């Protein structure tokens, strides 16, 4: 297996990441980036015989040396240049959720990450918040010089060239020293044997004879030089820090929540280094999170990768003293994209349910709207109802109330509205939060919104009660003369069109059931009945479309005969909501369940919804597959439908891991949207945490 | 003449510029940039017949259309694309200090700039400060639609692609609307006929049918659409705004001074639009600043260009409630580089003398140091004295007290120390400030520093009084075993070596005289005498080195026989200080004055210190000429030495203007360091304001 893939090492809620692992100048310290920072990262050690330095291959020029030179030739080259890469074959990597360790020669480099619940700011102790939100990652460089009779120098640093604010040396209390790029990113240590140095480039720095000149500030490269005595083994601690002060958003001015506790990147470094032991111990706890025996290695690897990517997109902000939890959308950096929220839901419910409430409340208060509706080709004359925007903004801009950054009018494809899907998503998230959090007060307060949602769902089915079939049939006036789409926005109609889509229909069925449960619990008998009635209509409609060939067409009742896996996706919600009875083939919705099971068995075939490599193809008519959704559907297939076999587990997992290790994908860590195993969109993405469901198996 | 050169349109003290004029994607809204922002700038108008739009050629693809197509072909192409450039030949430009106007077809686009003194914050009225420091530039788009029977759309906007914070629409009081890139740069208007629009690119925006979709936030292009009724002539006002909030510097945390008055880019826009008439009227005052009849057009053009570039580098900061005036060093962005301060001195003394005091005090309190000295090749065992760092930092980082961003140890060339030159520069700046400001209290307070400076100068001449010749002979211990350099850091020894350099020697002579004047005035008879004695020794030494061929070698008494123009540079200081008697050939320093005059006549010859085109070559042995220094030496030659002829005036001016209009230089507006007329360094530079001296002729 290729070990040279980028992985994120991200503080929680800081929308930043130390990304490392892909050969060449493809990693670095990224603050608010939609991809790797593309910096040179230098982790290296003086050779035992002196003269030259060997480094991990994470800088420009290091990526192809292994193929260009054999070991002898490389030794020869060493006489020409002061820095050379360790032979790639001599490098090993141990990769887990909390720990990522590189070993080469006498050097070990370990980076520690957290996967930890964020306490609810309304109830948390300030000290806990301060520590957990510290925008830093702890790393250690261990040099084993026991076999060498010479003092040696090791180093850790990075360079991105000269732009923006200057690289600068920072000194603090307790011997803390380091360097930062402006106020934004930096590397610090509190070891007395570590000295920061700035220069034009790695060559200048390694060749520099005068320590005075480490103070040169015109360049775009910084190193932390580590002194290792002859015959000793030494571990140097580092804090890799990120910071953005002041107001960071437009539209609605917010600061990072961590600004409560840290006034500068130096403050961050001081705290991280002081609490380094805690960070390390919690990283080991994170490793154990994926220790479950039933997981195979491919699953474990993908989960670690996905969770790391999720954290890089998280951003805990503050507006008028209130926390605002934002998950940015990977390379696109849209903020709290609702059709991601609903998938990340399972992870957030496990780690920090309050963030789900925070997102939902914000959707309700600022990002909801009321529309009218039209039948295909008709006028927008029918009453609509409440729905929610696709997102809350993009790249640190909160869009104006009621409008997303993404949704346009007059379209039928990408960038159209997702009105119905986001309505369904709100209901499902709210129901899962209600169930999972036990937050009764919130549910009670929120009942009026649930009622509005029910009305809105009904209107989108049909203005006439008698004509309703439980499935969306009208498009929002927000689309003008256009039509609504789904989260699969760049797929063909099979998953791209919302109206009459079986994927949306099953999610809608789940939403009706979720509402039924809520209404029932609160004695709202009439509403519960309406919701159940709609669920029944939906189930009947869906089941009725099962063809003789054993599948349900993606678009029901229109002339589009595509087969899709996500028909089964929505079944996850009753399962999570504990409505196990509705999932039984002999239960109240047995016809639909059986139809979906039949459908799934029919489509999960090579040439239909399986690639040749065993990877899942979400639609029979499109070469465009979302890994996060595959993970979710794998869970549904195995746990809900009971179809647990190599095709739904190990063959698929192996193929999907291979996709992520495709050369073209290595830079982007975990990516979602794949065409024949190559990420063509949704790169560097947070949504893969749907895989957290695998822990429930 | 090529009219397509970049010029800065810069607010004062905001380290930002709307740079425009070079063909293609080479201008834009730059905040804290060392060069143009390289954005597409769109200024255009719907064609009279509709369908397509014509724009000024300041976007990618527009630069070579004129050469690729004749007018007929361009018409044909119009059917293929919605945006085309006005034919370059049909575009005219009126370029002055305050006003820069483009005209093409029915469109006029005018940008207004200030050249205004900044009031001393300690005494200024807040309202004056607020208005003057407003980080905005006013522009107007005038569309003459009187000949057209159709309503037409015009637009002004820019695009830089998707990175960093999102483009976002901003609305304010009084109908103010606009868009901004994050919180940093933006365009605003208060006209009701102007609507902001965001999109992926210019094509999408011009083709967009739905105003709803102007709200799309994923893109990296913004336009302000202007509605022009049929048969009307309309002028649309714009504010081009810049903003950076919070702490902007490291090392010593500072904010922009304008943060007192403006909390967001929207605040800036509101104020700029409200006071647009004032900005326009002051721009016309700026135009008149260069109205002096004796200036030729080349001079006027270079002065306007240079002053604009200077303002783009200015940055008024605040630290602990105290103002900090910073002039950044063009493309290098070093802060208050002292060997630029001494040249910008004449401009700042004319516009706002308090900034000179501010710089000097900061050099004294934070950026002075005391060294030891060595003779060439010897040990650093001789007492040194006070001197000052080369700069105060770089790219928003204030380096630690006593150290510059630039100076390294162990060198004899570029990046070595400029200890002696900066000492001389402090003395000269302080003397000019003392004389020009009439600030007696400051001079009195500062006498101890002047005394230290005298001692330091003496020590650098020779530890033994009897051996002193008035010229620097010892190098600073800060250079280690190296040697000091001068501001001409990338030139050969003729101007690059400080020790025994005639350029430094004459400046040193001027410094002694300046100190003599100050000490005398304050009854410090002994010190005045020492200073005068040193001036006499210096003058004697310099005069003694006049060779039989009529020149003084660049390095006196060493084996380096180069000829340099800046031998005469230092003569400007006694002139500015009113010490006219010392400049007379029959005065107390007549021998040296005559020698320098002879020297200058000898070297200002083709093949020596003149290029073939009549441009000045600062050194006979190097193809590296600094325009700012040429301007200064032209002034000295004409006004001090009385050598006023085509070679010192119009022939040289024409050549130097041509250099700036060289194709390779067009992007960088005003640049300083030229090799055969091509800017190889010191681009986009503030130092050309030495030309302000021309107003004294």
mmCIF file of N, CA and C in Angstrom, chain A residues 93-128:
data_model
loop_
_atom_site.group_PDB
_atom_site.id
_atom_site.type_symbol
_atom_site.label_atom_id
_atom_site.label_comp_id
_atom_site.label_asym_id
_atom_site.label_seq_id
_atom_site.Cartn_x
_atom_site.Cartn_y
_atom_site.Cartn_z
ATOM 1 N N UNK A 93 5.143 4.159 7.987
ATOM 2 C CA UNK A 93 4.115 5.032 8.564
ATOM 3 C C UNK A 93 3.144 4.184 9.375
ATOM 4 N N UNK A 94 2.835 4.666 10.568
ATOM 5 C CA UNK A 94 1.758 4.050 11.351
ATOM 6 C C UNK A 94 0.643 5.081 11.431
ATOM 7 N N UNK A 95 -0.480 4.725 10.843
ATOM 8 C CA UNK A 95 -1.557 5.706 10.685
ATOM 9 C C UNK A 95 -2.794 5.254 11.447
ATOM 10 N N UNK A 96 -3.209 6.048 12.395
ATOM 11 C CA UNK A 96 -4.451 5.753 13.115
ATOM 12 C C UNK A 96 -5.221 7.056 13.291
ATOM 13 N N UNK A 97 -6.320 6.993 14.024
ATOM 14 C CA UNK A 97 -7.147 8.195 14.167
ATOM 15 C C UNK A 97 -6.445 9.270 14.993
ATOM 16 N N UNK A 98 -5.806 8.867 16.080
ATOM 17 C CA UNK A 98 -5.193 9.853 16.956
ATOM 18 C C UNK A 98 -3.708 10.031 16.715
ATOM 19 N N UNK A 99 -3.068 9.024 16.153
ATOM 20 C CA UNK A 99 -1.612 9.017 16.024
ATOM 21 C C UNK A 99 -1.218 8.763 14.570
ATOM 22 N N UNK A 100 -0.278 9.547 14.096
ATOM 23 C CA UNK A 100 0.270 9.345 12.755
ATOM 24 C C UNK A 100 1.782 9.441 12.890
ATOM 25 N N UNK A 101 2.466 8.304 12.683
ATOM 26 C CA UNK A 101 3.904 8.273 12.978
ATOM 27 C C UNK A 101 4.707 7.882 11.744
ATOM 28 N N UNK A 102 5.739 8.693 11.459
ATOM 29 C CA UNK A 102 6.669 8.415 10.369
ATOM 30 C C UNK A 102 8.009 7.987 10.962
ATOM 31 N N UNK A 103 8.609 6.935 10.392
ATOM 32 C CA UNK A 103 9.924 6.492 10.853
ATOM 33 C C UNK A 103 10.843 6.336 9.651
ATOM 34 N N UNK A 104 12.086 6.814 9.821
ATOM 35 C CA UNK A 104 13.096 6.680 8.764
ATOM 36 C C UNK A 104 14.457 6.863 9.398
ATOM 37 N N UNK A 105 15.343 5.899 9.174
ATOM 38 C CA UNK A 105 16.678 6.005 9.764
ATOM 39 C C UNK A 105 16.573 6.188 11.271
ATOM 40 N N UNK A 106 17.266 7.177 11.789
ATOM 41 C CA UNK A 106 17.281 7.419 13.238
ATOM 42 C C UNK A 106 16.188 8.390 13.682
ATOM 43 N N UNK A 107 15.250 8.642 12.796
ATOM 44 C CA UNK A 107 14.231 9.673 13.047
ATOM 45 C C UNK A 107 12.838 9.074 13.150
ATOM 46 N N UNK A 108 12.098 9.566 14.116
ATOM 47 C CA UNK A 108 10.663 9.264 14.197
ATOM 48 C C UNK A 108 9.932 10.582 14.346
ATOM 49 N N UNK A 109 8.838 10.723 13.626
ATOM 50 C CA UNK A 109 8.054 11.955 13.711
ATOM 51 C C UNK A 109 6.598 11.561 13.923
ATOM 52 N N UNK A 110 6.044 12.010 15.051
ATOM 53 C CA UNK A 110 4.694 11.586 15.415
ATOM 54 C C UNK A 110 3.797 12.811 15.583
ATOM 55 N N UNK A 111 2.626 12.725 14.990
ATOM 56 C CA UNK A 111 1.665 13.822 15.099
ATOM 57 C C UNK A 111 0.421 13.287 15.803
ATOM 58 N N UNK A 112 -0.032 14.035 16.795
ATOM 59 C CA UNK A 112 -1.159 13.592 17.620
ATOM 60 C C UNK A 112 -2.404 14.423 17.328
ATOM 61 N N UNK A 113 -3.539 13.745 17.203
ATOM 62 C CA UNK A 113 -4.798 14.436 16.930
ATOM 63 C C UNK A 113 -5.867 13.979 17.911
ATOM 64 N N UNK A 114 -6.852 14.838 18.092
ATOM 65 C CA UNK A 114 -7.975 14.500 18.960
ATOM 66 C C UNK A 114 -9.197 14.092 18.148
ATOM 67 N N UNK A 115 -10.035 13.258 18.745
ATOM 68 C CA UNK A 115 -11.392 13.035 18.242
ATOM 69 C C UNK A 115 -12.242 13.027 19.499
ATOM 70 N N UNK A 116 -12.698 14.200 19.841
ATOM 71 C CA UNK A 116 -13.190 14.439 21.194
ATOM 72 C C UNK A 116 -14.474 15.252 21.114
ATOM 73 N N UNK A 117 -15.403 14.979 21.986
ATOM 74 C CA UNK A 117 -16.609 15.794 22.014
ATOM 75 C C UNK A 117 -16.320 17.212 22.477
ATOM 76 N N UNK A 118 -16.946 18.175 21.804
ATOM 77 C CA UNK A 118 -16.831 19.571 22.248
ATOM 78 C C UNK A 118 -17.913 19.807 23.289
ATOM 79 N N UNK A 119 -17.549 20.231 24.489
ATOM 80 C CA UNK A 119 -18.592 20.463 25.491
ATOM 81 C C UNK A 119 -19.528 21.584 25.044
ATOM 82 N N UNK A 120 -20.747 21.503 25.478
ATOM 83 C CA UNK A 120 -21.720 22.563 25.202
ATOM 84 C C UNK A 120 -21.257 23.844 25.896
ATOM 85 N N UNK A 121 -20.943 24.903 25.125
ATOM 86 C CA UNK A 121 -20.404 26.121 25.750
ATOM 87 C C UNK A 121 -21.314 26.688 26.838
ATOM 88 N N UNK A 122 -22.599 26.400 26.756
ATOM 89 C CA UNK A 122 -23.517 26.938 27.769
ATOM 90 C C UNK A 122 -23.304 26.293 29.142
ATOM 91 N N UNK A 123 -22.756 25.090 29.166
ATOM 92 C CA UNK A 123 -22.609 24.382 30.434
ATOM 93 C C UNK A 123 -21.167 24.029 30.788
ATOM 94 N N UNK A 124 -20.252 24.245 29.843
ATOM 95 C CA UNK A 124 -18.908 23.716 30.043
ATOM 96 C C UNK A 124 -18.072 24.581 30.972
ATOM 97 N N UNK A 125 -17.101 23.966 31.612
ATOM 98 C CA UNK A 125 -16.107 24.705 32.394
ATOM 99 C C UNK A 125 -15.161 25.394 31.413
ATOM 100 N N UNK A 126 -14.828 26.650 31.726
ATOM 101 C CA UNK A 126 -13.959 27.425 30.832
ATOM 102 C C UNK A 126 -12.640 26.712 30.586
ATOM 103 N N UNK A 127 -12.100 26.080 31.617
ATOM 104 C CA UNK A 127 -10.800 25.413 31.466
ATOM 105 C C UNK A 127 -10.876 24.276 30.450
ATOM 106 N N UNK A 128 -12.001 23.553 30.462
ATOM 107 C CA UNK A 128 -12.161 22.458 29.498
ATOM 108 C C UNK A 128 -12.285 23.000 28.079
#
